[in-house]
Short mmCIF file of C-alpha atoms and ligand atoms in Angstrom, two decimals:
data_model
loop_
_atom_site.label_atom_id
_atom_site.label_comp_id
_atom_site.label_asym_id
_atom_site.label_seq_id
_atom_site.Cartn_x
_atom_site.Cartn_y
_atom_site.Cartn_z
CA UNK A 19 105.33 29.97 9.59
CA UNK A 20 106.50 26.25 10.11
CA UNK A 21 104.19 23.35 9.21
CA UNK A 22 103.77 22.66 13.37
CA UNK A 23 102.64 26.47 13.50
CA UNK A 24 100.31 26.64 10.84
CA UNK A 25 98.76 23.17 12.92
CA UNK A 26 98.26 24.48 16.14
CA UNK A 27 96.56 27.69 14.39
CA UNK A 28 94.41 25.34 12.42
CA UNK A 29 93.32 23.02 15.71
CA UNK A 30 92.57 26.31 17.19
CA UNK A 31 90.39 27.71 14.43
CA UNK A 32 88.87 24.37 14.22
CA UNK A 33 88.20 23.95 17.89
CA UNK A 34 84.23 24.98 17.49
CA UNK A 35 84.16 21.71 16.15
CA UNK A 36 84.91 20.02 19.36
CA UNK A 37 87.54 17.68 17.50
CA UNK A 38 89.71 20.27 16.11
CA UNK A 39 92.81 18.83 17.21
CA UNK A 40 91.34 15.31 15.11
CA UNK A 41 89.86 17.72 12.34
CA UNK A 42 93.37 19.19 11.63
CA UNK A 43 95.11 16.21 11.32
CA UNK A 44 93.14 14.37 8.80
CA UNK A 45 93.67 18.07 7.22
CA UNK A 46 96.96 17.52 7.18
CA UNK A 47 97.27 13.99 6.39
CA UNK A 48 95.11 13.55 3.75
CA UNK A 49 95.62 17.18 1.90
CA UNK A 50 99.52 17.68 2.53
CA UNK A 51 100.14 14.55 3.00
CA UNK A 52 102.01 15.25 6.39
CA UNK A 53 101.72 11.91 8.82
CA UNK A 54 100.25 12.25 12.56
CA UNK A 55 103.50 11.39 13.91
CA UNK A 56 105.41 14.05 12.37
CA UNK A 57 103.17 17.39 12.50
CA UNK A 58 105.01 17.92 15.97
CA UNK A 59 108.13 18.10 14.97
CA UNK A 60 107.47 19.64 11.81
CA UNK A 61 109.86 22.70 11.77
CA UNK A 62 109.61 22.63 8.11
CA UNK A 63 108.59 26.26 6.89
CA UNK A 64 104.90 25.81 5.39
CA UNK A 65 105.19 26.53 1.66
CA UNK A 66 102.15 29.04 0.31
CA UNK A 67 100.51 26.04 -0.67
CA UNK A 68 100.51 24.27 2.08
CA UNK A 69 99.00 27.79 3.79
CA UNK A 70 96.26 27.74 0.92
CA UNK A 71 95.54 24.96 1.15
CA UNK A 72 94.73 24.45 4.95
CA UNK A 73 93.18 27.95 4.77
CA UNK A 74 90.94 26.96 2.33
CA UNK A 75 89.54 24.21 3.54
CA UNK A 76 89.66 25.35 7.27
CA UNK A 77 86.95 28.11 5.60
CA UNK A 78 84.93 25.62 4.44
CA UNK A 79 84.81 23.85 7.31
CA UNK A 80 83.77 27.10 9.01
CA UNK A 81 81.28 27.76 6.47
CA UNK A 82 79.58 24.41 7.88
CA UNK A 83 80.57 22.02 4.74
CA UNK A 84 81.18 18.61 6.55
CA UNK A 85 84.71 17.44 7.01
CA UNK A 86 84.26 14.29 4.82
CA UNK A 87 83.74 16.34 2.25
CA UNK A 88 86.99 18.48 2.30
CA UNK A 89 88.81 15.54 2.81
CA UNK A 90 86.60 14.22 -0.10
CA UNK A 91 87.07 10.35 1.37
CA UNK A 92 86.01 8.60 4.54
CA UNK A 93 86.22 5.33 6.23
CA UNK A 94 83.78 2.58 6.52
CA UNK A 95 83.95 -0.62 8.01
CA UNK A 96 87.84 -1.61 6.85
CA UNK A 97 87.60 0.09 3.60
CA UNK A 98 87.85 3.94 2.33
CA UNK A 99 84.98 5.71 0.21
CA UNK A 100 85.41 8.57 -2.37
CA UNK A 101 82.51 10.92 -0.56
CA UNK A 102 81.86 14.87 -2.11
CA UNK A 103 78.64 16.99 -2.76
CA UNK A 104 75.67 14.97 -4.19
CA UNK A 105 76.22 11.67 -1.82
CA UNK A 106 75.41 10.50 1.56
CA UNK A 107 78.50 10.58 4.38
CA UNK A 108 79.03 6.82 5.19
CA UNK A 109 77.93 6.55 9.02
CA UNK A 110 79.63 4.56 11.55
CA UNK A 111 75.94 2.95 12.57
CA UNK A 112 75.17 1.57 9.02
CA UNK A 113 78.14 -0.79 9.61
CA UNK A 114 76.06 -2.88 11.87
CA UNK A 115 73.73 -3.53 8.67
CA UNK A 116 76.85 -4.62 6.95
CA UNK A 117 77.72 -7.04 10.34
CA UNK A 118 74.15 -8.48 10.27
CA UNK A 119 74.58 -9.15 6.01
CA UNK A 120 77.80 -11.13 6.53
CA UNK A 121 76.98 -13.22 9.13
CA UNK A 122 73.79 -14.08 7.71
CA UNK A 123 75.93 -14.99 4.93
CA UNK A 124 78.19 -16.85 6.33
CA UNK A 125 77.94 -20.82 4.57
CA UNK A 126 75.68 -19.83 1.60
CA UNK A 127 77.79 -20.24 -1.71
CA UNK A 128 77.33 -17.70 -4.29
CA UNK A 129 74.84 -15.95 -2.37
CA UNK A 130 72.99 -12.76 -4.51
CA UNK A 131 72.82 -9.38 -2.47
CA UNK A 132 70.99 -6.01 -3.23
CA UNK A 133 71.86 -2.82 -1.81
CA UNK A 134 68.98 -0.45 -2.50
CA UNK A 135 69.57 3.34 -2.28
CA UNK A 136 73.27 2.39 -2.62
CA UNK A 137 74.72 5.61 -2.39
CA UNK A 138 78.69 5.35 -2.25
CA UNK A 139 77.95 1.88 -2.10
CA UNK A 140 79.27 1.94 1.61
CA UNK A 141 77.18 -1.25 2.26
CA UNK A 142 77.22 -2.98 -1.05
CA UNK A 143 80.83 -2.99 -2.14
CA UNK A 144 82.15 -3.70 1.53
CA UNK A 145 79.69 -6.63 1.04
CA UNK A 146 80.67 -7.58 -2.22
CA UNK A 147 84.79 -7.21 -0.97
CA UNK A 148 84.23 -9.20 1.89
CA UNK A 149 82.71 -12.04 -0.18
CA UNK A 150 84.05 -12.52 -3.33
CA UNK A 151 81.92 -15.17 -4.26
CA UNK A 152 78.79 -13.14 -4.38
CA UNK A 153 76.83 -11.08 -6.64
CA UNK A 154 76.16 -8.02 -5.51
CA UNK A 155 73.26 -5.31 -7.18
CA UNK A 156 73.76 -1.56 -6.49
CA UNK A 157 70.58 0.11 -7.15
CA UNK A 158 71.19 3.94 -6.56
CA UNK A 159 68.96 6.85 -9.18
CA UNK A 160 70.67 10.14 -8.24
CA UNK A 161 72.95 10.61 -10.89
CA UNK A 162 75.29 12.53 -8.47
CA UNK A 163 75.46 9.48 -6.30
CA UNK A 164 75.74 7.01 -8.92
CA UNK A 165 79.12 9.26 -10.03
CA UNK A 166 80.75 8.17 -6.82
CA UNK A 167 79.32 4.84 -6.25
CA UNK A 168 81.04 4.14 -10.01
CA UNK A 169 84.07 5.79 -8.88
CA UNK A 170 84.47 3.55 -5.81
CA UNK A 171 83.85 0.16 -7.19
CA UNK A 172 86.55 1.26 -9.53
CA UNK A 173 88.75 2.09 -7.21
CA UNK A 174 88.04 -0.59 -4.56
CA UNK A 175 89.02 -2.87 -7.30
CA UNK A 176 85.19 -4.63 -7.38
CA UNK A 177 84.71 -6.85 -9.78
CA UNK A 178 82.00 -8.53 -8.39
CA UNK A 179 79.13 -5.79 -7.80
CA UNK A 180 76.37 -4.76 -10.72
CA UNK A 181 75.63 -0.90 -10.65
CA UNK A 182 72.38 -0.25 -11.89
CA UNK A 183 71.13 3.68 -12.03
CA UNK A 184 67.74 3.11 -11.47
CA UNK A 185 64.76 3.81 -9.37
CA UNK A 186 63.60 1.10 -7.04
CA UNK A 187 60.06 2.60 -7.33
CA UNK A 188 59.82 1.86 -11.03
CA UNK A 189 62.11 -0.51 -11.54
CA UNK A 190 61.00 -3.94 -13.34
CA UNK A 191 62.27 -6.49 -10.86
CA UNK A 192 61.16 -9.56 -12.59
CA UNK A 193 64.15 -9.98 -14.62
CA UNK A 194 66.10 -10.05 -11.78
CA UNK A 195 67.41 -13.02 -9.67
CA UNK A 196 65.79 -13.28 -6.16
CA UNK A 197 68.20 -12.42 -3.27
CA UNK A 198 69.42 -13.81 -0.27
CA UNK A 199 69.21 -10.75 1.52
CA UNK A 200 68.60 -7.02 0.66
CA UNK A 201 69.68 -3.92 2.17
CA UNK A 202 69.12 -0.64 2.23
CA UNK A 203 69.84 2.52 4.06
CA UNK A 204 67.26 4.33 2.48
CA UNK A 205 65.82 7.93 3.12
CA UNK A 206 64.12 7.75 6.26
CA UNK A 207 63.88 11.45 7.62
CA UNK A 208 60.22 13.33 7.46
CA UNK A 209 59.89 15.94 4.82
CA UNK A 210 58.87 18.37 7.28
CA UNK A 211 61.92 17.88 9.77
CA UNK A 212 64.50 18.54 7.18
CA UNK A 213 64.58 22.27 7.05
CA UNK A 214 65.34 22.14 10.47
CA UNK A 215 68.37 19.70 10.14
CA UNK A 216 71.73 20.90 11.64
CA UNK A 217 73.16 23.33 8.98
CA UNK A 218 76.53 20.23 8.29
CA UNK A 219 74.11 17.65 7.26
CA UNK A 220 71.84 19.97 4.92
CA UNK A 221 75.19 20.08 2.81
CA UNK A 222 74.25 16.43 1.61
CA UNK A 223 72.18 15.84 -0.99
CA UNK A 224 68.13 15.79 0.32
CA UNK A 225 66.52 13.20 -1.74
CA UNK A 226 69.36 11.18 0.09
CA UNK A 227 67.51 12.04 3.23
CA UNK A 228 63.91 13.28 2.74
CA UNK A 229 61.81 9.90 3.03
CA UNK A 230 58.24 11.83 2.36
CA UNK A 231 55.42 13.27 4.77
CA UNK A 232 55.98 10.31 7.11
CA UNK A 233 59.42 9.17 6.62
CA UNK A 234 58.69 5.85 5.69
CA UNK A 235 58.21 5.82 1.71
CA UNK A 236 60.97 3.52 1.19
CA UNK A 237 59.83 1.19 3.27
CA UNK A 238 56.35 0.76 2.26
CA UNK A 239 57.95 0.34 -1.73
CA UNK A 240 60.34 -2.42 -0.12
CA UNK A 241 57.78 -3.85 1.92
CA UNK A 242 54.94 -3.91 -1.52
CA UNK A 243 57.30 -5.13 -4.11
CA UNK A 244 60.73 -5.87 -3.31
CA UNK A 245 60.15 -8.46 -0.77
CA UNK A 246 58.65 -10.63 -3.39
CA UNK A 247 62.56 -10.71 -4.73
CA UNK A 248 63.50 -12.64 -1.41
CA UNK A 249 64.71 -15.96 -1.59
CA UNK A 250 62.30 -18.26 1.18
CA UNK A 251 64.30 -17.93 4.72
CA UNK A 252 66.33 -14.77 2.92
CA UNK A 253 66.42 -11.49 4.78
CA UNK A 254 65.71 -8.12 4.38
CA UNK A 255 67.47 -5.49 6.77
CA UNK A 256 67.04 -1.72 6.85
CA UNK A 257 68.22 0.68 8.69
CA UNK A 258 65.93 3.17 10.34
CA UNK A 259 65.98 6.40 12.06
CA UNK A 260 64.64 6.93 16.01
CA UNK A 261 61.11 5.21 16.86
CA UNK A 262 60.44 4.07 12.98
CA UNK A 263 61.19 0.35 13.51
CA UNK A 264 57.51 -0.47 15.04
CA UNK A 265 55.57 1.41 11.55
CA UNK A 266 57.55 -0.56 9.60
CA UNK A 267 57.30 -4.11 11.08
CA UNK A 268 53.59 -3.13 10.59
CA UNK A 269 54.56 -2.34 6.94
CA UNK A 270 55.68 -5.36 6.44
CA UNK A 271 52.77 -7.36 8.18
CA UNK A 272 52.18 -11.03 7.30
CA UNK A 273 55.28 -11.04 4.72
CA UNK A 274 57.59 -12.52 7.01
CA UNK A 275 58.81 -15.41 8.87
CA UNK A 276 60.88 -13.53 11.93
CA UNK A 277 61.77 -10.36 13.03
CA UNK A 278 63.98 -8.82 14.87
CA UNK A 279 65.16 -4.68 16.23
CA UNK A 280 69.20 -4.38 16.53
CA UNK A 281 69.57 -1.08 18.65
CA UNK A 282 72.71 1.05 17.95
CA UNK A 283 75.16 2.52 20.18
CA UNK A 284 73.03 5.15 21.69
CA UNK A 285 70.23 2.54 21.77
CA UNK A 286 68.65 3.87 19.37
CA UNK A 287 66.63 1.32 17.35
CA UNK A 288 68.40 1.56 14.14
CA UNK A 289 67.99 -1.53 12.30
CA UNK A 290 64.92 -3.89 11.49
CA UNK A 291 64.86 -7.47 9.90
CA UNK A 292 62.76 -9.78 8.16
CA UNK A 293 63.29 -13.21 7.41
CA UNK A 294 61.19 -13.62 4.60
N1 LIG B 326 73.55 3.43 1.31
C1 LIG B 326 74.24 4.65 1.47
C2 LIG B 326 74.69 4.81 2.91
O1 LIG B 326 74.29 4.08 3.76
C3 LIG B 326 73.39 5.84 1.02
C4 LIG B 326 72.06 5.92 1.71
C5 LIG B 326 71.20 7.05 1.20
O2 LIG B 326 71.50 7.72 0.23
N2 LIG B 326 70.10 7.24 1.88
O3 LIG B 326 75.47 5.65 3.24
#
């Protein structure tokens, strides 16, 4: 079987996905390192590797196990994250939190940023890349998580960016410096709704996702202690699943200076500040 044979037979078993034709090639790219451009005129005969390989991981895929996963990387924002079992998939939407971080940003020297529930660190170290001058904290307690978010700092070449495997329920925040701004994608997803979760996403790690009986335990921790770690006119922005922002503006009562909802692409509202 040639290398373009062996693709076409993978797009087709992929095709369930809807993106099979996509799926396979970042198969191929990123596992046999075969470029896009070439796979079409690859008359190469497929080694039994190569066959493994793509069999392999076209069974996982069929088994449900997200794609980022068996590629074990994915992109966010302009940079690429180590991602495997035990950490949250970066999501295209959670850029938008990173958008809102920089431009608030933008002419404060030396500013000091938290990422809370850091994950990879999708938010943090893009933060911390994009502005060298800052300081930024990674607070993430899975020890799973904290693995990778180690592992891409490293790799990112980060030099500015503090990893700290804590809890941000217990955590003493008094020795720390206040911020000026603090982020978090934190679990937001009701405890009861995750059984029924499409069968892809339960593959990621559920204290990643499960954000208690009403979804909004993070919040309400954020919105008792952690604002008090806000520099006067800094910001706190979280994102937030479907119809949350409104509860947690309410969290957040009489703590703040301005609001404001940023809806995502399928205007959903996905993001909520606070200038504090
Ligand atoms: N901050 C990470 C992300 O946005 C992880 C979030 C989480 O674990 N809930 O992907």
């Amino acid at each position: 079987m040639t290398l373009k044979q062996l693709y076409s037979k993978s797009s087709k078993d992929l095709s369930f996905t809807d993106c099979g034709e996509f799926e396979a090639l970042c198969l191929f790219n990123d596992l046999l390192g075969v470029k896009k451009e070439n796979i079409y005129l690859d008359n190469k005969e497929a080694s039994e590797s190569d066959i493994n390989i793509i069999n392999n991981a076209v069974h996982r895929r069929k088994n449900g196990e997200p794609l980022q996963y068996i590629l074990g990387k994915w992109d966010f924002y302009d940079l690429t994250f180590k991602v495997g079992e035990g950490v949250l998939i970066p999501r295209p939407e959670t850029e938008m939190l990173v958008d809102f971080a920089l431009e608030k940003l933008n002419g404060i020297n030396n500013p000091i940023v938290y990422d809370l529930c850091a994950g990879s660190g999708c938010i943090g170290l893009t933060i911390a890349k994009h502005r060298p001058d800052a300081t930024v904290f990674l607070l993430e307690k899975e020890e799973s998580a904290y693995k990778f978010l180690c592992e891409n700092k490293e790799k990112l070449g980060i030099e500015n960016a503090v990893l700290i495997n804590g809890d941000m329920f217990t955590l003493d925040i008094s020795m720390l410096p206040c911020a000026n701004i603090i982020l978090s994608n934190p679990p937001y997803i009701e405890t009861k709704e995750i059984s029924g979760l499409q069968k892809e996403v339960l593959f990621e790690p559920v204290t990643a996702l499960d954000g208690g009986a009403d979804g909004l335990d993070f919040y309400r921790c954020l919105a008792k202690t952690w604002y008090r770690n806000v520099k006067s006119d800094g910001f706190i922005a979280l994102e937030c699943g479907e119809e949350q922002s409104n509860s947690i503006i309410d969290l957040f009562y009489g703590k703040y200076k301005e609001k404001q909802v940023i809806f995502d692409f399928n205007n959903i509202d996905r993001i909520v500040t606070f200038r504090i």
